[in-house]
XYZ file of C-alpha atoms in Angstrom:
86
model
C -46.815 0.961 15.418
C -45.010 4.075 14.315
C -41.412 3.582 13.365
C -38.805 5.893 11.949
C -35.611 4.827 10.257
C -32.679 6.848 9.130
C -29.472 5.970 7.371
C -26.260 6.850 9.190
C -23.102 8.003 7.411
C -21.788 4.465 7.868
C -24.800 3.181 5.865
C -26.261 1.305 8.803
C -30.016 1.419 9.215
C -31.056 2.681 12.615
C -34.668 2.072 13.678
C -36.542 3.836 16.435
C -39.903 2.945 17.873
C -41.866 6.147 18.539
C -44.940 4.662 20.213
C -43.789 5.775 23.651
C -43.874 9.419 22.552
C -47.321 9.360 20.959
C -49.720 11.812 22.549
C -53.449 11.356 21.851
C -54.514 14.187 24.111
C -55.523 16.424 21.183
C -58.777 15.422 19.551
C -59.882 16.001 15.963
C -62.341 18.609 17.225
C -59.528 20.557 18.905
C -57.423 20.448 15.764
C -60.430 21.512 13.803
C -60.855 24.575 16.043
C -57.203 25.462 16.491
C -55.655 24.872 13.065
C -57.362 26.503 10.089
C -55.369 24.463 7.552
C -56.482 21.235 9.278
C -60.121 22.306 9.114
C -59.670 23.226 5.464
C -58.097 19.872 4.570
C -60.342 17.770 6.841
C -63.752 19.054 5.706
C -64.820 18.213 2.163
C -66.782 21.443 1.845
C -63.862 23.724 2.823
C -61.458 23.040 -0.093
C -62.091 22.521 -3.757
C -60.320 19.638 -5.478
C -58.363 22.158 -7.591
C -56.972 23.769 -4.385
C -55.582 20.471 -3.108
C -52.612 20.474 -5.513
C -51.300 23.743 -4.046
C -52.001 22.884 -0.401
C -48.803 23.036 1.704
C -49.207 19.534 3.190
C -49.777 18.014 -0.258
C -46.770 19.771 -1.707
C -44.512 18.704 1.193
C -45.740 15.110 0.956
C -45.147 14.951 -2.785
C -41.675 16.445 -2.430
C -40.904 13.909 0.306
C -41.944 11.074 -1.999
C -40.386 12.400 -5.200
C -36.865 13.171 -3.844
C -36.134 9.563 -2.712
C -37.526 8.244 -6.010
C -35.073 10.376 -7.990
C -32.281 9.330 -5.660
C -33.091 5.669 -6.197
C -33.272 5.976 -9.984
C -29.951 7.842 -9.939
C -28.319 5.002 -8.005
C -29.721 2.412 -10.403
C -28.734 4.483 -13.460
C -25.188 5.372 -12.293
C -24.179 2.371 -10.162
C -25.838 -0.528 -11.913
C -26.362 0.431 -15.552
C -23.091 2.220 -16.277
C -19.874 0.213 -16.530
C -17.515 0.458 -13.560
C -14.457 2.678 -13.922
C -11.099 1.059 -14.257
């Protein structure tokens, strides 16, 4: 099941089930033919291991994982480790 969650300004977690919107009408073969970057990432012979680090999807995924990590460590560092202001 695909789920997405976002945090509202009131800090309430809002969850949404996206399974009703899923569209399986496009096959891997169609993506392979229509999207050159998909073909390049999907086929082992199309991209060297060294190229993977600079691939757009890899960079976006890493940025998406790194940003929340830094946010979490900031919260721990500033809110839990530092004394509260008086």
